[in-house]
GROMACS .gro file of C-alpha atoms in nm:
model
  287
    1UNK     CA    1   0.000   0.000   0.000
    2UNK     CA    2   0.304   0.269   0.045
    3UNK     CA    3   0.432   0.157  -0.257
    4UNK     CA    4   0.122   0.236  -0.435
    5UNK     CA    5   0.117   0.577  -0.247
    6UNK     CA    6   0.419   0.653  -0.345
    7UNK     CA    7   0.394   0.574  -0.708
    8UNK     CA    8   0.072   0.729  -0.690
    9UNK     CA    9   0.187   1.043  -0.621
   10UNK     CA   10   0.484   1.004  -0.887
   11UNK     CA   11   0.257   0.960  -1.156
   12UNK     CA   12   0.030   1.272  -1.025
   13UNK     CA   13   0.313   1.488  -0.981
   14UNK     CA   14   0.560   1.424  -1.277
   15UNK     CA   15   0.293   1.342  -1.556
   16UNK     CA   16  -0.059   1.426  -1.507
   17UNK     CA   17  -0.015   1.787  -1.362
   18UNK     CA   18   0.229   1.912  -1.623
   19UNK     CA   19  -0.054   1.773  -1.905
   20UNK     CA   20  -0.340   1.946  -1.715
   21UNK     CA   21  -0.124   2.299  -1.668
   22UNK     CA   22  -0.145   2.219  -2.080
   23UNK     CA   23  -0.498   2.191  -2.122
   24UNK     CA   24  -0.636   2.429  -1.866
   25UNK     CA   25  -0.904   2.203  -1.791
   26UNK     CA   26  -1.218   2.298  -1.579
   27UNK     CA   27  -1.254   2.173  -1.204
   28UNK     CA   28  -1.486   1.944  -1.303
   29UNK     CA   29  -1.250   1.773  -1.601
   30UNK     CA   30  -0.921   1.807  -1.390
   31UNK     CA   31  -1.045   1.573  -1.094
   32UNK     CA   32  -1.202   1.327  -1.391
   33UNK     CA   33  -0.872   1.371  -1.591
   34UNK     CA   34  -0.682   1.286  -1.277
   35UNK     CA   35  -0.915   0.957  -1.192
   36UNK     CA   36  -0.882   0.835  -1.594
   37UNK     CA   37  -0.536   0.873  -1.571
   38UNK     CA   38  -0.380   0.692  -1.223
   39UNK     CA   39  -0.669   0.434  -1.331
   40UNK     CA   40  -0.528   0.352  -1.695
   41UNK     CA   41  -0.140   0.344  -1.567
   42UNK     CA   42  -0.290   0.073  -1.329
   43UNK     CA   43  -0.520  -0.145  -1.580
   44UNK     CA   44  -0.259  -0.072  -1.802
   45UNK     CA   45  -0.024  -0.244  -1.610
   46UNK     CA   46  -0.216  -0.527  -1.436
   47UNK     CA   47  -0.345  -0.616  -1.791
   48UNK     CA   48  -0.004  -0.683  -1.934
   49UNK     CA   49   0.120  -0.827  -1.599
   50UNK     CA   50  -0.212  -1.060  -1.586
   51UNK     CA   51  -0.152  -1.133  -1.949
   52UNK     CA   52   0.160  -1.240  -1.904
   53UNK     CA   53   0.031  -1.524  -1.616
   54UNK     CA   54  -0.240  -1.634  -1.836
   55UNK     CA   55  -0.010  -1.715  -2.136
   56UNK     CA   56   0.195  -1.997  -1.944
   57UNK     CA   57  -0.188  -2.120  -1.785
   58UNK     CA   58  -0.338  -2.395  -1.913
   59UNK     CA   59  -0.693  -2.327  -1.834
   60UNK     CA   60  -0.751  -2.043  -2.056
   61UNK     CA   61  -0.775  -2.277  -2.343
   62UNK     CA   62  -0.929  -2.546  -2.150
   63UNK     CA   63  -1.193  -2.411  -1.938
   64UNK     CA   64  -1.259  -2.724  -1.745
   65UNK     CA   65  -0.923  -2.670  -1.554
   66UNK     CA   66  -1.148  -2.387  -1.349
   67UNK     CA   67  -1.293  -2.627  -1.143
   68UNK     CA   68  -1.151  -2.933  -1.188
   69UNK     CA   69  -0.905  -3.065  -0.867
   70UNK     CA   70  -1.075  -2.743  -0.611
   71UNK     CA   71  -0.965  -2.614  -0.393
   72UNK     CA   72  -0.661  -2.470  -0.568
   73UNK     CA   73  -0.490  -2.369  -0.281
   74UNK     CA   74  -0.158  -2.379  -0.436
   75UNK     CA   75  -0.042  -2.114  -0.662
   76UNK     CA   76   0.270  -1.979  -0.815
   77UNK     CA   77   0.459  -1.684  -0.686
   78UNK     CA   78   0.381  -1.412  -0.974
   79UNK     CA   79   0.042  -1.549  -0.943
   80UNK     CA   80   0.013  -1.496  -0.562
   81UNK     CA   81   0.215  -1.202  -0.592
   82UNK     CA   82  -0.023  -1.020  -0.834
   83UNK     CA   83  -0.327  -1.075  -0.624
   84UNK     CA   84  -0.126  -0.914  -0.325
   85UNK     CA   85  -0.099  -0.604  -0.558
   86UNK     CA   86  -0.436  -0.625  -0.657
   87UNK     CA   87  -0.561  -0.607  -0.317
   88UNK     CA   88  -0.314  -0.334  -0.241
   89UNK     CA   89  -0.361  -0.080  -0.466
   90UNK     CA   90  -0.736  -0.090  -0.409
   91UNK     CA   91  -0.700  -0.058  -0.030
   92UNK     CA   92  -0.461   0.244  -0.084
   93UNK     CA   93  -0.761   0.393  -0.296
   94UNK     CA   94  -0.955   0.462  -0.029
   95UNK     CA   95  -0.701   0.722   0.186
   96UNK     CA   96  -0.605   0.842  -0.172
   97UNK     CA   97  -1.000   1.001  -0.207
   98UNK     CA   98  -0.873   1.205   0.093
   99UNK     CA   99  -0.518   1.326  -0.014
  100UNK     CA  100  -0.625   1.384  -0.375
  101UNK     CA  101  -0.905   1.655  -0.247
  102UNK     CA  102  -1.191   1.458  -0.490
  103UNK     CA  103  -1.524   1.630  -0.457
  104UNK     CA  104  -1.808   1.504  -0.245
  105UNK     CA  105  -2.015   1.452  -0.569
  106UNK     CA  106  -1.769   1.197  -0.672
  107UNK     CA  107  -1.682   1.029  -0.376
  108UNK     CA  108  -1.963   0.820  -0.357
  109UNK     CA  109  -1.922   0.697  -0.696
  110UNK     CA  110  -1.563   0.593  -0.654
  111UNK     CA  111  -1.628   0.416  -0.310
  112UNK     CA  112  -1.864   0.224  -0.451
  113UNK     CA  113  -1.614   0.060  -0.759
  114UNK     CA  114  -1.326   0.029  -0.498
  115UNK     CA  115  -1.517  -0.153  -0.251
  116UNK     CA  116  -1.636  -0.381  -0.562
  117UNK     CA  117  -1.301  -0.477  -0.663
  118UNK     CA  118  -1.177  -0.488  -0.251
  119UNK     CA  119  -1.512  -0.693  -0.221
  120UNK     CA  120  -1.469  -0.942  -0.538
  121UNK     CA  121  -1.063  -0.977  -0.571
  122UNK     CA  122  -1.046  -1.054  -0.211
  123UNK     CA  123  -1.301  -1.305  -0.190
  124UNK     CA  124  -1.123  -1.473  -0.492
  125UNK     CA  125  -0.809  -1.468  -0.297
  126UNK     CA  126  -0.932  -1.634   0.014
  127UNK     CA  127  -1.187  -1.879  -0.145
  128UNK     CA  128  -0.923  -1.984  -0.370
  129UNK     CA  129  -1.065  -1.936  -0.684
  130UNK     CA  130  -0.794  -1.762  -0.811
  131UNK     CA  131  -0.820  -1.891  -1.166
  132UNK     CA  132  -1.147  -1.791  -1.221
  133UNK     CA  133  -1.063  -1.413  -1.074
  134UNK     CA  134  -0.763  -1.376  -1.276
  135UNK     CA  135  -0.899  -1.475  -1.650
  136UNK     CA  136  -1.215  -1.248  -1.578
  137UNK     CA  137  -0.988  -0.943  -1.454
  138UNK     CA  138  -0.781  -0.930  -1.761
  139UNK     CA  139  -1.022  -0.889  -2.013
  140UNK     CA  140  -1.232  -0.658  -1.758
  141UNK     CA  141  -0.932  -0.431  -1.732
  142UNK     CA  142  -0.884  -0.418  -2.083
  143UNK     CA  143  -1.228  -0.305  -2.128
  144UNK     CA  144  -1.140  -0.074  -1.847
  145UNK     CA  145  -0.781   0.067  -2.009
  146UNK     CA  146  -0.979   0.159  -2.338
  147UNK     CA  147  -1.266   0.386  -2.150
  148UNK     CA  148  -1.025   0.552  -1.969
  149UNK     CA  149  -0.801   0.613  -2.260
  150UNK     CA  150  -1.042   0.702  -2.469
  151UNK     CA  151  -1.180   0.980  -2.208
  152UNK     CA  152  -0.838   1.129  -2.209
  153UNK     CA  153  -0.834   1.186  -2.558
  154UNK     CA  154  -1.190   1.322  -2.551
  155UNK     CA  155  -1.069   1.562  -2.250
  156UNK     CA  156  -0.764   1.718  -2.481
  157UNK     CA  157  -0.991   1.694  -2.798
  158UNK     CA  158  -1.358   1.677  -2.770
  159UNK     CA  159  -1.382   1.557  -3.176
  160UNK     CA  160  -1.190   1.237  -3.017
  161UNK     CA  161  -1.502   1.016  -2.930
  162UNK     CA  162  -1.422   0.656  -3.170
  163UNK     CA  163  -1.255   0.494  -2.866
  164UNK     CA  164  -1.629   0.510  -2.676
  165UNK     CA  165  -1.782   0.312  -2.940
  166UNK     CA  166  -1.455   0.018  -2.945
  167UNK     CA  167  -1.543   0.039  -2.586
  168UNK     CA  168  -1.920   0.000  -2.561
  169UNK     CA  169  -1.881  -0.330  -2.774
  170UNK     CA  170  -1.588  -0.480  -2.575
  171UNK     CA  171  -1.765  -0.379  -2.234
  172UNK     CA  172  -2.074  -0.600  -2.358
  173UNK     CA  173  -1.858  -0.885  -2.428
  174UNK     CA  174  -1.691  -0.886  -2.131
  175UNK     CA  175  -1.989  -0.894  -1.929
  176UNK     CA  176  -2.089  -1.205  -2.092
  177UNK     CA  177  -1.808  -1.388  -2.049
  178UNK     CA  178  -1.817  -1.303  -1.704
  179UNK     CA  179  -2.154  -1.432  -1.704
  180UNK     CA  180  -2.112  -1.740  -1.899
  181UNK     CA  181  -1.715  -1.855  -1.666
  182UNK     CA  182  -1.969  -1.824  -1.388
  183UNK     CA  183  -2.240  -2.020  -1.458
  184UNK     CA  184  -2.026  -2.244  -1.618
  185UNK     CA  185  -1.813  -2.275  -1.254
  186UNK     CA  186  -2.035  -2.263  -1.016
  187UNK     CA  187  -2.364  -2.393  -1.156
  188UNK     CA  188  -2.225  -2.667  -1.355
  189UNK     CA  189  -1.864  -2.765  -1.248
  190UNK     CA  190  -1.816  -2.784  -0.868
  191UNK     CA  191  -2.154  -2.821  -0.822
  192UNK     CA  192  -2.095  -3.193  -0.999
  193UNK     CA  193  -1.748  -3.215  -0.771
  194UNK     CA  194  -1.703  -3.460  -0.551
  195UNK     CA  195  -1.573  -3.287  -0.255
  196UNK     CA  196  -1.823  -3.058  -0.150
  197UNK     CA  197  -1.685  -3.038   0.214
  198UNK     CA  198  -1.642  -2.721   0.367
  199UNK     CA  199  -1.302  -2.753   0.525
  200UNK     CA  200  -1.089  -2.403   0.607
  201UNK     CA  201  -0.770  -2.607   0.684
  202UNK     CA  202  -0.805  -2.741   0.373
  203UNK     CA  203  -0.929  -2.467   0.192
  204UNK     CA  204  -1.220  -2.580   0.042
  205UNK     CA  205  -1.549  -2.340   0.055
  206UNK     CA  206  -1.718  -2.569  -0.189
  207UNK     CA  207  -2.072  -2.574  -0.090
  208UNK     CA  208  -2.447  -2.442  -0.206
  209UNK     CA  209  -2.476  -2.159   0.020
  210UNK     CA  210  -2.097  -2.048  -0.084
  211UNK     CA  211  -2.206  -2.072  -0.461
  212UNK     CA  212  -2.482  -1.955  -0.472
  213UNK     CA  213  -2.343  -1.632  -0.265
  214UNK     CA  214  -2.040  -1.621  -0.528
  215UNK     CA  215  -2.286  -1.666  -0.817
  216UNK     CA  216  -2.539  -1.386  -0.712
  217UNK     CA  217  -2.275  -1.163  -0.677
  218UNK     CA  218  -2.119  -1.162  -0.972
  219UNK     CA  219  -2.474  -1.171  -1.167
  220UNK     CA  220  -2.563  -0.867  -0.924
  221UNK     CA  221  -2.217  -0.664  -0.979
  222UNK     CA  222  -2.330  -0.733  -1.382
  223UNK     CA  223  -2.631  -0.597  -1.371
  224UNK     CA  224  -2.545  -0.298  -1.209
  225UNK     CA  225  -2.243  -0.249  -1.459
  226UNK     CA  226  -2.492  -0.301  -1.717
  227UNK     CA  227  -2.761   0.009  -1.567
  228UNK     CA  228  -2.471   0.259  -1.503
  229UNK     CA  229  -2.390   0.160  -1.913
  230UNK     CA  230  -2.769   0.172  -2.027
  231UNK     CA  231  -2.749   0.519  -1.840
  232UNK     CA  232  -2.451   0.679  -1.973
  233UNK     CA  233  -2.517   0.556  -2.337
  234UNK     CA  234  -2.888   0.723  -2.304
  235UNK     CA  235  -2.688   1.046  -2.130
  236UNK     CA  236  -2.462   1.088  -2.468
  237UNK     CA  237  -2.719   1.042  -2.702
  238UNK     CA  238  -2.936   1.318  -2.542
  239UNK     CA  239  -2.619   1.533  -2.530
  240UNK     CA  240  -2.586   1.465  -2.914
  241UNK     CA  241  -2.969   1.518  -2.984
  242UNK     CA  242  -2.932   1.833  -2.819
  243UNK     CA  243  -2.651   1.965  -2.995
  244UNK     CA  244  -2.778   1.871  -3.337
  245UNK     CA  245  -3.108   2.094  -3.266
  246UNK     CA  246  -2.892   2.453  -3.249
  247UNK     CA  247  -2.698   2.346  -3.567
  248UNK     CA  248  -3.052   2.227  -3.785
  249UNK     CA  249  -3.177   2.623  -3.690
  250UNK     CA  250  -2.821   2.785  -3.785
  251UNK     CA  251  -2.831   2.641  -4.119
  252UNK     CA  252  -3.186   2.710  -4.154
  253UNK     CA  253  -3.144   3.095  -4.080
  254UNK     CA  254  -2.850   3.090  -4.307
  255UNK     CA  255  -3.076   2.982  -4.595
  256UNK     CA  256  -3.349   3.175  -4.544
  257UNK     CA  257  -3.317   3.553  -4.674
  258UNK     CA  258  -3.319   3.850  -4.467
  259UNK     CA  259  -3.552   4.160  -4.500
  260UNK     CA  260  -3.303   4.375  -4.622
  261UNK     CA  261  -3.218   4.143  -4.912
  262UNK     CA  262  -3.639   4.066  -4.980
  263UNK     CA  263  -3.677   4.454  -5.030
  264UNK     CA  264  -3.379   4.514  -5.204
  265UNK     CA  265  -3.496   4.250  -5.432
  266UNK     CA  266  -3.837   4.384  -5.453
  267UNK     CA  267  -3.694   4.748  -5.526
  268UNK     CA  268  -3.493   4.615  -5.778
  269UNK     CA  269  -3.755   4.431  -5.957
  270UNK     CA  270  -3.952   4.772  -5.970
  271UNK     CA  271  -3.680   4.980  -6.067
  272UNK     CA  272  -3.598   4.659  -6.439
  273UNK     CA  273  -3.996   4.706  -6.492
  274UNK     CA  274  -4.020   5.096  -6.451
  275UNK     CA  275  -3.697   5.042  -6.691
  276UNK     CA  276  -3.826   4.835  -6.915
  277UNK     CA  277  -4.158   4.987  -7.018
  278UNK     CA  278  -4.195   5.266  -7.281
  279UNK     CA  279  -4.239   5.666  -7.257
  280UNK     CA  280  -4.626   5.646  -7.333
  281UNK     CA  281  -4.658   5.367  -7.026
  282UNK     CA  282  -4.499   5.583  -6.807
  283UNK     CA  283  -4.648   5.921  -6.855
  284UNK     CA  284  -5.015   5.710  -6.810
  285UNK     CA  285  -4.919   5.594  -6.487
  286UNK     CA  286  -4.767   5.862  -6.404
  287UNK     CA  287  -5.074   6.040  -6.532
   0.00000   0.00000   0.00000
């Protein structure tokens, strides 16, 4: 956790504040600029790192390997190593909502993701399901790396907004292959196991009332994903709608001809006929 502080801060100080004294962002974008930024060095990192485990892993091409010979309460070093990390760097997020000043409209909305991943890397830890949790947090923080990315090129160039729409179709794919590893562990594979004893000195937690827990709260942490999505898709396309109304009555006014120009055409029009017509027409209506 100091490590994390202090790398933290590096990061803060060394990169992200000489960008923003760039930009001259508002309030409102420099504390979102500041979250997007620690939070894609970080995915950044623990998806290469976490792609790197899962290369040399067998079960990523065999899926069966997730359940088969529980509890897996023998791991490798990097492996054990990375969770540590994990677990680390989102318990030093919580002092870090205090020493980066982040407004009270915001706090609620990052305590609420940090206690998800405190809540569901942790329990993967100690229930030693480990295999699962790592080869459904690599593709989750890729999803993760591209949003924030792609919101700090839309914060130094609002035109910049093709990364959202990668990122909207990986985010739906990742949530169903959360979805579908789940199921697929915990309904169907150690629920046909044979040991089924619950057994801390041996680590096994494999029984109903521990899967079904595990399963509901992955489905719930899903579905809640999936309404905060819903939500911000339906908050950009009003934002779009919106801004395509002003532009439609610009280019209307722009066509349409001003008063000045509809009597200068009309007193032009008078002046070619008054013109045109012969000495005898005039002095009669003149006359």
């Amino acid at each position: 956790m100091l490590i994390a502080i202090i790398l933290h801060a590096v990061i803060q100080e060394y990169i992200l504040d000489k960008i923003n004294r760039r930009l001259h962002l508002s309030k409102t974008k420099h504390s979102k600029f500041n979250e997007s930024g620690q939070l894609a060095f970080f995915y950044l990192f623990s998806f290469i790192w976490g792609g790197s485990i899962l290369t040399g892993e067998k079960f990523t091409t065999d899926p069966t390997l997730l359940w088969e010979r529980y509890p897996h309460s023998h791991m490798f070093f990097q492996v054990k190593f990375f969770y540590i990390c994990q677990i680390a760097y989102w318990l030093h997020a919580l002092p870090e909502l205090y020493f980066q000043k982040v407004r009270k409209e915001d706090i609620a909305r990052q305590l609420y993701y940090i206690c998800l991943y405190i809540f569901h890397v942790t329990g993967a830890y100690i229930l030693n399901l480990h295999r699962l949790g790592l080869i459904l947090l690599v593709p989750h923080y890729l999803v993760e790396l591209l949003f924030h990315a792609s919101r700090l090129f839309y914060f130094s160039d609002e035109n910049k907004q093709k990364g959202f729409t990668l990122w909207a179709l990986l985010f739906v794919m990742a949530r169903l292959l959360t979805l579908t590893l789940s199921v697929l562990t915990f309904g169907f594979g150690l629920a046909r196991a044979e040991n089924q004893d619950f057994s801390v000195a041996n680590g096994n937690f494999n029984t109903l009332t521990v899967r079904i827990s595990c399963l509901a709260a992955i489905c719930l942490t899903q579905a809640w994903m999936m309404w905060k999505f819903i939500n911000f898709q339906l908050k950009k396309w009003r934002e779009h709608t919106q801004n395509q109304i002003p532009r439609k009555k610009v280019a209307n006014t722009k066509n349409k001809p001003s008063k000045k120009e509809c009597k200068a055409n009309t007193s032009n029009g008078t002046v070619k006929t008054e013109s045109g017509t012969s000495p005898r027409a005039r002095k009669a209506k003149a006359s």
